[in-house]
XYZ file of C-alpha atoms in Angstrom:
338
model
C -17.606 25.284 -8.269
C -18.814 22.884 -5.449
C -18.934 19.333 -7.196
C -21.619 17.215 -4.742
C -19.654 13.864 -3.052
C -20.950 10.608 -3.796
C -20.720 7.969 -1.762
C -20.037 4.778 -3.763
C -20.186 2.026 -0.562
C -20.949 2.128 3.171
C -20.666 0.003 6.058
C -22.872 0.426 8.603
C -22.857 -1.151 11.616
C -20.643 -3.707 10.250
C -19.013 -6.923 12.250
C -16.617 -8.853 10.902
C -15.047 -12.458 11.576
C -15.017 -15.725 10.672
C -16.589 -19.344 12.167
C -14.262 -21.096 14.265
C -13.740 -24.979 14.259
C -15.737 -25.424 17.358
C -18.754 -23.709 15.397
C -18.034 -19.966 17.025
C -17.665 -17.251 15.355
C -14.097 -15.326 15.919
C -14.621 -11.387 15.887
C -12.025 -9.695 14.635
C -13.847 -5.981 14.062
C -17.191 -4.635 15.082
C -19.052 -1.482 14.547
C -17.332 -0.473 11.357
C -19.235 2.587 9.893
C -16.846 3.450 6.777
C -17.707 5.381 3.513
C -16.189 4.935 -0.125
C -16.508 8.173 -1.643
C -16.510 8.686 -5.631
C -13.152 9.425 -6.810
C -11.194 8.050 -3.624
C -7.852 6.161 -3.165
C -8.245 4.479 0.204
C -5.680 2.172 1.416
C -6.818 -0.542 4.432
C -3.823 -1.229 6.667
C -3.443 -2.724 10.173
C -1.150 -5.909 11.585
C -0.896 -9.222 10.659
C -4.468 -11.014 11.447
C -6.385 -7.409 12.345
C -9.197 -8.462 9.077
C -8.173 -6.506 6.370
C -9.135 -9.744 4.119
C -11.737 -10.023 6.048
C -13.093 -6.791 5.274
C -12.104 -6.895 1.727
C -14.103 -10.255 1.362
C -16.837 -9.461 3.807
C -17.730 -5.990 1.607
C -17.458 -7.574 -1.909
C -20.285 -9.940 -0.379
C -18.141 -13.242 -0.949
C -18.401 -13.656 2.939
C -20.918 -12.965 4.843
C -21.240 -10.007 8.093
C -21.793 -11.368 11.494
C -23.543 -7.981 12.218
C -24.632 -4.868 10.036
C -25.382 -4.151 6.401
C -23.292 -3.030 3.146
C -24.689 -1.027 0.334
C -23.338 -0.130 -2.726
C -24.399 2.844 -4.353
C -27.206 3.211 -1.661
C -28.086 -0.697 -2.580
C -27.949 -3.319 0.155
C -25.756 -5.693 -1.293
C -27.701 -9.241 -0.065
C -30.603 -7.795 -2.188
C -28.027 -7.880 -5.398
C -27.927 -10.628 -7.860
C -24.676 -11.931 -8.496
C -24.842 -10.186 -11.672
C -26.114 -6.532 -10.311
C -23.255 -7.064 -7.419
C -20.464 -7.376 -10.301
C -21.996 -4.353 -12.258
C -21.428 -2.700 -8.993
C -18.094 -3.930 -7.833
C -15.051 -5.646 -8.673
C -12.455 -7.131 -6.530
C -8.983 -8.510 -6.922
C -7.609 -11.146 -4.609
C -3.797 -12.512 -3.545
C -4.312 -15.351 -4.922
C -6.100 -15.942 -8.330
C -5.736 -19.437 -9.612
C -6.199 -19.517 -12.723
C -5.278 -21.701 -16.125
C -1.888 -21.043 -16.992
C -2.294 -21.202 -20.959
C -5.022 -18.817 -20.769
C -4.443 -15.760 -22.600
C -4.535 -12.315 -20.910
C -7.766 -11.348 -23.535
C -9.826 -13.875 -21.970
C -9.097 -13.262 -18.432
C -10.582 -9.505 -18.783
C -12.753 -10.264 -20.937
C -14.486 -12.662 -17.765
C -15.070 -9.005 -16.352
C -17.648 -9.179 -18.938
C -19.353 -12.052 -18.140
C -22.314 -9.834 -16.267
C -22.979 -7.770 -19.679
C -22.673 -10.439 -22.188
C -25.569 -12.853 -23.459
C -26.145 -16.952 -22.442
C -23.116 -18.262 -24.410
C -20.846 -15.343 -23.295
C -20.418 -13.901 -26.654
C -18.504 -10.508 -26.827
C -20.649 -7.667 -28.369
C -18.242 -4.742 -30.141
C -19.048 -2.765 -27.415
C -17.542 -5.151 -24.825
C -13.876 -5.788 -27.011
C -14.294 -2.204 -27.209
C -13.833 -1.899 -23.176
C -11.742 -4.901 -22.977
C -8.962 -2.966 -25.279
C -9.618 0.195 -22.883
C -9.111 -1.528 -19.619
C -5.467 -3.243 -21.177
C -4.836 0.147 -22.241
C -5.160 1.953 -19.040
C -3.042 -0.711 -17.156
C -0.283 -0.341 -20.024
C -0.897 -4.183 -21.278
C -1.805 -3.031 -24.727
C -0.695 -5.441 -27.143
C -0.468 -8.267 -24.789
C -3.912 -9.717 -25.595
C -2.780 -13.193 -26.672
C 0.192 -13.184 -24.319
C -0.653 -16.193 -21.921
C -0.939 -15.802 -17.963
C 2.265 -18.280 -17.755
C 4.470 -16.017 -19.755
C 3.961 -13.096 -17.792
C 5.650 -11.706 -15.163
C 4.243 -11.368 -11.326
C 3.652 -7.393 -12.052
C 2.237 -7.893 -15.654
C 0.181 -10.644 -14.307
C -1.371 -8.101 -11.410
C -2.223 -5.693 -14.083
C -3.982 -8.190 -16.176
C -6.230 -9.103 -13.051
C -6.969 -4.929 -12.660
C -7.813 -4.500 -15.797
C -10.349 -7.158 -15.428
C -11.988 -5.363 -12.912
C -11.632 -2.361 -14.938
C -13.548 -4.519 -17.390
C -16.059 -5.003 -15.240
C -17.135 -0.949 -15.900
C -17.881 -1.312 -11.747
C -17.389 1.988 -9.197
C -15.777 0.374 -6.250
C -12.896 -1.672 -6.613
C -11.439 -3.835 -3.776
C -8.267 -5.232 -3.898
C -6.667 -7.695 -1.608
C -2.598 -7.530 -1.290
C -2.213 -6.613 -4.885
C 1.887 -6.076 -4.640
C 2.552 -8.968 -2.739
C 5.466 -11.091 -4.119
C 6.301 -8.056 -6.179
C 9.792 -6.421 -6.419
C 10.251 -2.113 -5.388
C 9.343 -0.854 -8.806
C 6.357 -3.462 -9.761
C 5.113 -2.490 -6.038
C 4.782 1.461 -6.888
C 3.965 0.931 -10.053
C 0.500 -0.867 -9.120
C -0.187 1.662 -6.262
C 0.671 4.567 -8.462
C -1.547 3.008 -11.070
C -4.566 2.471 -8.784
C -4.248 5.985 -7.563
C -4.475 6.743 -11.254
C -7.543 4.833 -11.867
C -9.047 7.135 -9.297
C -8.601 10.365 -10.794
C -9.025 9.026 -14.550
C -12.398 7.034 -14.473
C -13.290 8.790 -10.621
C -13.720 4.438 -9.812
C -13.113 4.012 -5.885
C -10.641 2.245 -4.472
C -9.944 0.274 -1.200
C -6.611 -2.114 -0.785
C -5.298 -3.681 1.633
C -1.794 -3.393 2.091
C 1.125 -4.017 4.009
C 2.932 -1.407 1.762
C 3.061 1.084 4.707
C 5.392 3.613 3.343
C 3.336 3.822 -0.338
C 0.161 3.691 1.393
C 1.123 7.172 3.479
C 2.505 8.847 0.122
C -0.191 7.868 -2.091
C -3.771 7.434 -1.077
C -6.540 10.246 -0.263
C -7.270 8.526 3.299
C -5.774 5.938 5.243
C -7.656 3.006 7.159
C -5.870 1.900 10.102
C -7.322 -1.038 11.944
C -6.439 -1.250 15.630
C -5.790 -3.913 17.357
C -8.867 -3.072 20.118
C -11.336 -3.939 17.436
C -11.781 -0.099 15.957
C -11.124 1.637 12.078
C -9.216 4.526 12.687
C -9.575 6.806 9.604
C -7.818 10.013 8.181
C -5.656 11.359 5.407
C -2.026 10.570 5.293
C -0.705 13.732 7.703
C -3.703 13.100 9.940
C -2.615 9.479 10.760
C 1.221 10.157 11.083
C 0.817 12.813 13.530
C -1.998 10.553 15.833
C 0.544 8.513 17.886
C -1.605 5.622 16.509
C 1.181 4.297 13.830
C 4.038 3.684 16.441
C 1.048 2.501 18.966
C 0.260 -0.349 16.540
C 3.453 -1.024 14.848
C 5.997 -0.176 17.210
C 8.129 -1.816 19.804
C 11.217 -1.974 21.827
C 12.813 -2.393 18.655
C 11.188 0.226 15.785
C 9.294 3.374 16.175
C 7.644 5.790 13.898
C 8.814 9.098 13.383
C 5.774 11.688 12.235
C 8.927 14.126 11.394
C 10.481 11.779 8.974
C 7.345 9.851 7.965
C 9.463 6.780 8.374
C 9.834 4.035 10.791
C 13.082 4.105 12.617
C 14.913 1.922 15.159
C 15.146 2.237 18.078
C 18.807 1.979 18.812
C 20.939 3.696 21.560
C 23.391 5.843 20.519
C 27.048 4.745 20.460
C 28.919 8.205 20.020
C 28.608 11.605 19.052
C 30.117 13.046 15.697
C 30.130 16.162 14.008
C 30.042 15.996 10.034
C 31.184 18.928 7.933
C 32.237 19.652 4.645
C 31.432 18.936 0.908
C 27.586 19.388 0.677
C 27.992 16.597 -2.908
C 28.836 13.764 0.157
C 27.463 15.508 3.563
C 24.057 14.054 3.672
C 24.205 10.269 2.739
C 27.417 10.538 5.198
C 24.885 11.597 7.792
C 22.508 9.021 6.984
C 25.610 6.314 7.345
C 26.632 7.614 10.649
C 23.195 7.808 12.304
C 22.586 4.324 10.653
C 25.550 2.738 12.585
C 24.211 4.298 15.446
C 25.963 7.665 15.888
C 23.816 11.112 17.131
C 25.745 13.675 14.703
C 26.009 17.512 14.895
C 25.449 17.962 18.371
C 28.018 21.275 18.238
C 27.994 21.303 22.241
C 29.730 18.164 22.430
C 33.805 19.021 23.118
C 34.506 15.178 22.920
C 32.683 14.374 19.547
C 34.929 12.929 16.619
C 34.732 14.958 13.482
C 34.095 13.959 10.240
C 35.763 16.020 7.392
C 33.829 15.151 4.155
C 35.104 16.202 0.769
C 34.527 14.990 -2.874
C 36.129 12.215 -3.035
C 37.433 11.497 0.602
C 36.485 11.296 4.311
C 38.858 12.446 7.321
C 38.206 11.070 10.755
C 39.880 13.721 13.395
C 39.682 12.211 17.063
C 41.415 15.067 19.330
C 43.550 15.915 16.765
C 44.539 12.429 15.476
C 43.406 12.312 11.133
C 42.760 9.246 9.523
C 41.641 9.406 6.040
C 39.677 7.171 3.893
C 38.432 7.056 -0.240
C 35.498 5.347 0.334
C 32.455 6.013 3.025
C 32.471 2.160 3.746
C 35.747 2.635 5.073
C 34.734 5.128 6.976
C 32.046 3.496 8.582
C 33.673 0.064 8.813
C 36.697 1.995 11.140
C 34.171 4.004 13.185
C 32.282 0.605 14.213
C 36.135 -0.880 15.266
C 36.661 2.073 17.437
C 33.384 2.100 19.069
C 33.269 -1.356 19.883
């Protein structure tokens, strides 16, 4: 059954930048025309100083366009009350300073402040939301737990589920992993993604979590450095050319096959790596890592690498060295390169 798209936000038009000290304005993007569809996980990503916070700020309306309108759910946003705007969307910045003895209750429960009467009083209905939103970030229980006691990853999904709180469509987010160790890192991206398909809210973060962004989200943003959005799903933008023409160098280049960045180092030898399939591949990965092409079968004059269970021999033209550890290994075939 064909289920009808919504479109949650647009930019149309849109130029973005900020005023410089001289009274200027500094463009860093122009004639942005995005959508936010219902149900989306879109992640924003692009080098350092491209406007990705721009763009996050300029479309939750906390900074203004130099050019072009916004509208959320087919509403210009400059004709929104603060209040309509927040019904509308949330956002989630890098930095939130807040009170450090404030309790993780009363932080979501500011999502409400748009619902809730004059003196900010809490109807059942709200607490009931404010306990859903915890809930869905897995912080349930943690209501009188204060901001100061929690770690950097807890403290990330207290901000979300304020947002959540916030009962809004479109959420932006700004950087949400940074400072955050590997697992905290997929754990808010994987979360996010959830949010997507469990309450259909849109999403749009900017991130510098390249490899996450390319495994999880529904479409990718890429901002280019000659002022244009380039836009498509995961596959799309790893097989453009447009990931190793932003990002790479002399030094790094992105492989579409892998899906990985890789550098760009010349090779130092040629070895062929057989045996055990329990140790084969990481020894593979180890000997292309120290800069080795492997398996190249045409090669008379490679070394071979014997790899069993619990051992590695090294036959050069007939000469066997053996090692117990693949450290070893590696540590002798840098030596005899050098």
């Amino acid at each position: 059954m064909f289920i009808e798209e919504k479109t949650y936000l647009t930019a149309e038009n849109l130029a973005i930048g900020y005023a410089g000290k001289m009274g200027n304005f500094k463009l860093l993007q122009k004639s942005i025309n995005e959508k936010l569809m219902q149900g989306d996980f879109v992640c924003l990503i692009g080098p350092n100083g491209c406007g990705k916070s721009t763009l996050i700020r300029t479309l939750s309306g906390m900074q203004s366009p130099l050019n072009g309108r916004i509208y959320i759910n087919e509403k210009e946003i400059r004709q929104l009350t603060n209040a309509e705007r927040s019904r509308l969307l949330s956002i989630v910045l890098t930095d939130n300073t807040v009170v450090g003895n404030i309790t993780v209750a009363e932080i979501v429960a500011l999502g409400r402040y748009s619902y809730t009467n004059w003196i900010g009083t809490l109807e059942l209905k709200d607490k009931q939301i404010l306990s859903e939103s915890l809930n869905k970030v897995g912080l349930k229980g943690f209501e009188s737990r204060r901001l100061n006691t929690l770690s950097d990853g807890e403290k990330q999904r207290t901000f979300i589920a304020k947002g959540l709180a916030s009962d809004a469509p479109v959420m932006l987010l700004d950087e949400p992993t940074a400072h955050l160790d590997i697992p905290n890192k997929v754990g808010i991206m994987t979360l996010l993604r959830h949010l997507t398909r469990l309450a259909k809210h849109s999403v749009l973060v900017a991130t510098h979590e390249l490899d996450l962004a390319l495994k999880l989200a529904d479409e990718v943003w890429l901002m280019l450095p000659d002022q244009t959005i380039y836009k498509g799903t995961p596959e799309e933008l790893i097989f453009s050319g447009n990931l190793d023409r932003v990002f790479g160098n002399e030094l790094l280049r992105f492989d579409p096959h892998s899906g990985n960045f890789a550098f760009n180092t010349k090779p130092t030898g040629s070895i062929i790596v057989e045996g055990k399939k329990k140790n084969l591949d990481i020894t593979l990965q180890a000997v292309n890592r120290i800069g080795f092409t492997t398996n190249n079968l045409n090669d008379n004059k490679a070394v071979r690498i014997i790899v069993s269970n619990n051992h590695w021999i090294i036959d050069m033209s007939g000469n066997k060295v053996e090692f117990q550890s693949l450290a070893e290994t590696c540590r002798f075939l840098r030596n005899i390169n050098e």
